[in-house]
């Protein structure tokens, strides 16, 4: 009797299952597939990052192989972040769901971080042109504003995280928020001539914890879209880049 009733009246499928299935499909379908046009925009982003490096960083860094490899990866991640930011803007214009996955917020945060760094370097060179023996308050101020913008992005990611993310995806953003807060402390200490010894290493430790938390999250194999994967990949390179930079400075100290 129950089997006949099931055949005649199959019933309503579980709403939770349908909702979860619809959410997963929206992550995969609503975002356009990668194409040659996307590759061209990514190449343009890397070209912009290369030009910025040649203008602001090429003559300031040490001349050693570790630094050169680190800066090469930095250029790729910077250009990829610009590409991701362009895609988020494109999605907004075309009314495609954006900022619906953790990696989208990571793309936005890293893009703002790179842009803030470049603007700070521009402020430093502008100060050098005006007064080569002046202070770098403008550099530290611009850096603080850029870091604060990234901190706001990650806080919004935690606050606006939908339930289908799961609690585990909030952990990387918590560590990243702590890292940005430490950097604000560092730049503020430089402006106020206060001690900030050890804060940089604590910031690196927060970046390491964020990387470990991300590696734990990606083991769950949820059907996120490619822009999310792009953001996670960029963030996973953050700690290795910081560590490689410190190794370069240790093995090849500036003269």
Short mmCIF file of C-alpha atoms in Angstrom, two decimals:
data_model
loop_
_atom_site.label_atom_id
_atom_site.label_comp_id
_atom_site.label_asym_id
_atom_site.label_seq_id
_atom_site.Cartn_x
_atom_site.Cartn_y
_atom_site.Cartn_z
CA UNK A 1 0.00 0.00 0.00
CA UNK A 2 2.79 2.38 0.86
CA UNK A 3 4.58 1.64 -2.42
CA UNK A 4 1.39 2.36 -4.45
CA UNK A 5 0.86 5.58 -2.54
CA UNK A 6 4.44 6.53 -3.27
CA UNK A 7 3.89 5.88 -6.99
CA UNK A 8 0.57 7.75 -7.18
CA UNK A 9 1.63 10.51 -4.86
CA UNK A 10 5.40 10.71 -4.95
CA UNK A 11 5.28 13.43 -2.35
CA UNK A 12 7.31 16.54 -1.99
CA UNK A 13 11.09 16.10 -2.07
CA UNK A 14 12.91 17.42 0.96
CA UNK A 15 13.13 21.18 0.74
CA UNK A 16 16.57 21.17 2.32
CA UNK A 17 17.92 18.83 -0.37
CA UNK A 18 16.43 20.94 -3.17
CA UNK A 19 17.78 24.13 -1.64
CA UNK A 20 21.25 22.67 -1.29
CA UNK A 21 21.14 21.34 -4.86
CA UNK A 22 19.98 24.71 -6.21
CA UNK A 23 22.73 26.50 -4.31
CA UNK A 24 25.38 24.15 -5.68
CA UNK A 25 24.05 24.52 -9.23
CA UNK A 26 24.01 28.32 -8.92
CA UNK A 27 27.67 28.28 -7.94
CA UNK A 28 28.55 26.29 -11.05
CA UNK A 29 26.14 27.63 -13.68
CA UNK A 30 25.68 31.33 -12.95
CA UNK A 31 29.33 32.07 -13.57
CA UNK A 32 30.53 31.98 -17.22
CA UNK A 33 33.09 29.40 -18.18
CA UNK A 34 36.68 30.36 -18.79
CA UNK A 35 37.40 31.50 -22.33
CA UNK A 36 40.12 33.08 -24.44
CA UNK A 37 38.76 36.49 -23.49
CA UNK A 38 39.37 35.71 -19.82
CA UNK A 39 42.94 34.67 -20.61
CA UNK A 40 43.49 37.96 -22.42
CA UNK A 41 42.22 39.95 -19.43
CA UNK A 42 44.46 37.91 -17.13
CA UNK A 43 47.45 38.61 -19.39
CA UNK A 44 46.61 42.31 -19.27
CA UNK A 45 46.47 42.18 -15.46
CA UNK A 46 49.90 40.51 -15.30
CA UNK A 47 51.27 43.12 -17.71
CA UNK A 48 50.01 45.91 -15.45
CA UNK A 49 51.59 44.21 -12.42
CA UNK A 50 54.89 43.87 -14.32
CA UNK A 51 54.88 47.57 -15.23
CA UNK A 52 54.18 48.50 -11.60
CA UNK A 53 57.05 46.28 -10.48
CA UNK A 54 59.45 47.84 -12.98
CA UNK A 55 58.47 51.34 -11.89
CA UNK A 56 58.32 50.94 -8.09
CA UNK A 57 60.23 47.81 -7.05
CA UNK A 58 62.92 46.90 -9.58
CA UNK A 59 65.57 49.26 -8.22
CA UNK A 60 64.69 48.89 -4.52
CA UNK A 61 65.00 45.16 -3.97
CA UNK A 62 68.19 43.12 -3.47
CA UNK A 63 69.78 41.44 -6.48
CA UNK A 64 69.64 37.73 -5.64
CA UNK A 65 67.90 34.69 -7.17
CA UNK A 66 65.48 34.11 -4.29
CA UNK A 67 64.25 37.69 -4.49
CA UNK A 68 63.85 37.51 -8.27
CA UNK A 69 61.79 34.31 -8.07
CA UNK A 70 59.72 35.77 -5.23
CA UNK A 71 58.98 38.92 -7.20
CA UNK A 72 58.11 36.85 -10.29
CA UNK A 73 55.47 34.99 -8.28
CA UNK A 74 54.40 38.31 -6.74
CA UNK A 75 53.82 39.74 -10.22
CA UNK A 76 51.74 36.71 -11.21
CA UNK A 77 49.62 36.85 -8.05
CA UNK A 78 49.20 40.62 -8.38
CA UNK A 79 48.11 40.34 -12.00
CA UNK A 80 45.79 37.46 -11.14
CA UNK A 81 44.25 39.51 -8.33
CA UNK A 82 43.61 42.38 -10.76
CA UNK A 83 42.03 39.89 -13.16
CA UNK A 84 39.80 38.57 -10.36
CA UNK A 85 38.78 42.11 -9.41
CA UNK A 86 37.91 42.83 -13.04
CA UNK A 87 35.77 39.68 -13.11
CA UNK A 88 33.93 40.71 -9.94
CA UNK A 89 33.17 44.10 -11.50
CA UNK A 90 32.04 42.39 -14.70
CA UNK A 91 29.75 40.09 -12.72
CA UNK A 92 28.21 43.08 -10.97
CA UNK A 93 27.59 44.86 -14.27
CA UNK A 94 26.03 41.74 -15.85
CA UNK A 95 24.09 40.98 -12.64
CA UNK A 96 25.84 37.67 -12.19
CA UNK A 97 26.04 36.55 -8.54
CA UNK A 98 29.31 37.78 -7.05
CA UNK A 99 30.78 37.65 -3.55
CA UNK A 100 28.77 34.50 -2.90
CA UNK A 101 31.77 32.24 -2.26
CA UNK A 102 34.68 32.60 0.17
CA UNK A 103 37.20 32.81 -2.66
CA UNK A 104 35.42 35.84 -4.11
CA UNK A 105 36.13 37.77 -0.92
CA UNK A 106 39.73 36.57 -0.98
CA UNK A 107 40.09 37.88 -4.54
CA UNK A 108 38.72 41.26 -3.48
CA UNK A 109 40.90 41.46 -0.39
CA UNK A 110 44.10 40.51 -2.20
CA UNK A 111 43.39 42.91 -5.06
CA UNK A 112 42.93 45.77 -2.60
CA UNK A 113 46.10 44.70 -0.81
CA UNK A 114 48.15 44.84 -4.00
CA UNK A 115 46.64 48.16 -5.06
CA UNK A 116 47.31 49.62 -1.59
CA UNK A 117 50.93 48.46 -1.73
CA UNK A 118 51.43 50.02 -5.14
CA UNK A 119 49.86 53.31 -4.06
CA UNK A 120 52.08 53.36 -0.98
CA UNK A 121 55.16 52.86 -3.15
CA UNK A 122 53.97 55.69 -5.40
CA UNK A 123 53.63 57.92 -2.34
CA UNK A 124 57.16 56.99 -1.26
CA UNK A 125 58.64 57.93 -4.64
CA UNK A 126 56.68 61.15 -4.69
CA UNK A 127 58.07 62.04 -1.25
CA UNK A 128 61.60 61.22 -2.45
CA UNK A 129 61.21 63.59 -5.38
CA UNK A 130 60.06 66.43 -3.15
CA UNK A 131 62.45 65.90 -0.25
CA UNK A 132 64.94 62.99 -0.39
CA UNK A 133 65.71 63.47 3.31
CA UNK A 134 62.12 63.74 4.46
CA UNK A 135 60.07 61.28 6.48
CA UNK A 136 57.73 58.65 5.11
CA UNK A 137 54.54 59.53 6.95
CA UNK A 138 52.67 59.55 3.64
CA UNK A 139 53.84 56.02 2.85
CA UNK A 140 52.79 54.67 6.23
CA UNK A 141 49.47 56.52 6.06
CA UNK A 142 48.59 55.17 2.61
CA UNK A 143 49.68 51.69 3.70
CA UNK A 144 47.47 51.91 6.78
CA UNK A 145 44.46 52.93 4.68
CA UNK A 146 45.04 50.05 2.26
CA UNK A 147 45.35 47.52 5.07
CA UNK A 148 42.22 48.93 6.76
CA UNK A 149 40.28 48.48 3.51
CA UNK A 150 41.34 44.83 3.34
CA UNK A 151 40.37 44.37 6.98
CA UNK A 152 36.87 45.77 6.27
CA UNK A 153 36.48 43.35 3.35
CA UNK A 154 37.33 40.33 5.48
CA UNK A 155 35.07 41.48 8.31
CA UNK A 156 32.21 41.79 5.83
CA UNK A 157 33.02 38.30 4.58
CA UNK A 158 32.60 36.92 8.10
CA UNK A 159 29.43 38.89 8.84
CA UNK A 160 27.73 38.20 5.50
CA UNK A 161 28.79 34.56 5.22
CA UNK A 162 25.74 32.45 4.27
CA UNK A 163 24.92 29.32 6.21
CA UNK A 164 25.99 26.98 3.39
CA UNK A 165 29.62 28.10 3.79
CA UNK A 166 29.91 26.27 7.08
CA UNK A 167 31.79 27.43 10.14
CA UNK A 168 35.12 26.17 8.87
CA UNK A 169 35.26 28.84 6.15
CA UNK A 170 35.11 31.63 8.72
CA UNK A 171 38.35 30.52 10.38
CA UNK A 172 40.69 31.70 7.57
CA UNK A 173 39.01 35.11 7.54
CA UNK A 174 39.42 35.44 11.31
CA UNK A 175 43.17 34.83 11.01
CA UNK A 176 43.38 37.23 8.06
CA UNK A 177 41.55 39.91 10.05
CA UNK A 178 44.06 39.50 12.87
CA UNK A 179 46.89 39.77 10.37
CA UNK A 180 45.54 43.01 8.90
CA UNK A 181 44.97 44.44 12.38
CA UNK A 182 48.61 43.71 13.23
CA UNK A 183 49.77 45.50 10.09
CA UNK A 184 47.70 48.54 11.03
CA UNK A 185 49.46 48.45 14.41
CA UNK A 186 52.85 48.26 12.68
CA UNK A 187 52.20 51.24 10.40
CA UNK A 188 50.69 53.26 13.24
CA UNK A 189 53.77 52.52 15.36
CA UNK A 190 56.02 53.77 12.58
CA UNK A 191 54.06 57.01 12.37
CA UNK A 192 54.08 57.51 16.15
CA UNK A 193 57.70 56.35 16.60
CA UNK A 194 56.68 53.46 18.82
CA UNK A 195 58.20 50.01 19.10
CA UNK A 196 56.72 47.25 16.99
CA UNK A 197 59.35 44.55 17.47
CA UNK A 198 58.00 41.05 16.83
CA UNK A 199 54.72 42.15 15.24
CA UNK A 200 55.90 41.22 11.75
CA UNK A 201 56.58 37.65 12.85
CA UNK A 202 53.19 37.45 14.52
CA UNK A 203 51.66 38.63 11.23
CA UNK A 204 53.51 35.85 9.40
CA UNK A 205 52.19 33.34 11.93
CA UNK A 206 48.62 34.55 11.30
CA UNK A 207 49.20 34.11 7.57
CA UNK A 208 50.46 30.58 8.23
CA UNK A 209 47.35 29.75 10.29
CA UNK A 210 45.13 31.15 7.53
CA UNK A 211 46.91 28.92 5.01
CA UNK A 212 46.43 25.84 7.21
CA UNK A 213 42.74 26.69 7.69
CA UNK A 214 42.29 27.09 3.93
CA UNK A 215 43.95 23.74 3.27
CA UNK A 216 41.50 22.17 5.73
CA UNK A 217 38.55 23.86 4.01
CA UNK A 218 39.42 22.80 0.46
CA UNK A 219 39.53 19.15 1.54
CA UNK A 220 35.73 19.17 1.71
CA UNK A 221 35.46 19.39 -2.12
CA UNK A 222 32.36 21.55 -2.36
CA UNK A 223 31.30 22.56 -5.92
CA UNK A 224 32.58 26.13 -5.83
CA UNK A 225 33.16 28.00 -9.09
CA UNK A 226 36.51 28.80 -10.68
CA UNK A 227 36.71 32.36 -9.34
CA UNK A 228 36.51 30.97 -5.81
CA UNK A 229 39.33 28.54 -6.61
CA UNK A 230 41.34 31.43 -8.00
CA UNK A 231 40.96 33.44 -4.78
CA UNK A 232 41.93 30.50 -2.60
CA UNK A 233 44.98 29.83 -4.75
CA UNK A 234 46.14 33.43 -4.47
CA UNK A 235 45.76 33.41 -0.69
CA UNK A 236 47.60 30.10 -0.34
CA UNK A 237 50.63 31.76 -1.93
CA UNK A 238 50.62 34.61 0.59
CA UNK A 239 52.56 32.88 3.37
CA UNK A 240 55.17 31.26 1.05
CA UNK A 241 55.81 34.68 -0.50
CA UNK A 242 56.31 36.30 2.92
CA UNK A 243 58.58 33.46 4.02
CA UNK A 244 60.64 33.58 0.80
CA UNK A 245 61.06 37.34 1.19
CA UNK A 246 62.46 36.88 4.70
CA UNK A 247 64.80 34.11 3.52
CA UNK A 248 66.08 36.41 0.77
CA UNK A 249 66.72 39.20 3.28
CA UNK A 250 68.46 36.79 5.66
CA UNK A 251 70.73 35.14 3.07
CA UNK A 252 71.40 38.34 1.16
CA UNK A 253 71.21 41.20 3.67
CA UNK A 254 71.19 44.70 2.18
CA UNK A 255 74.56 46.34 2.16
#
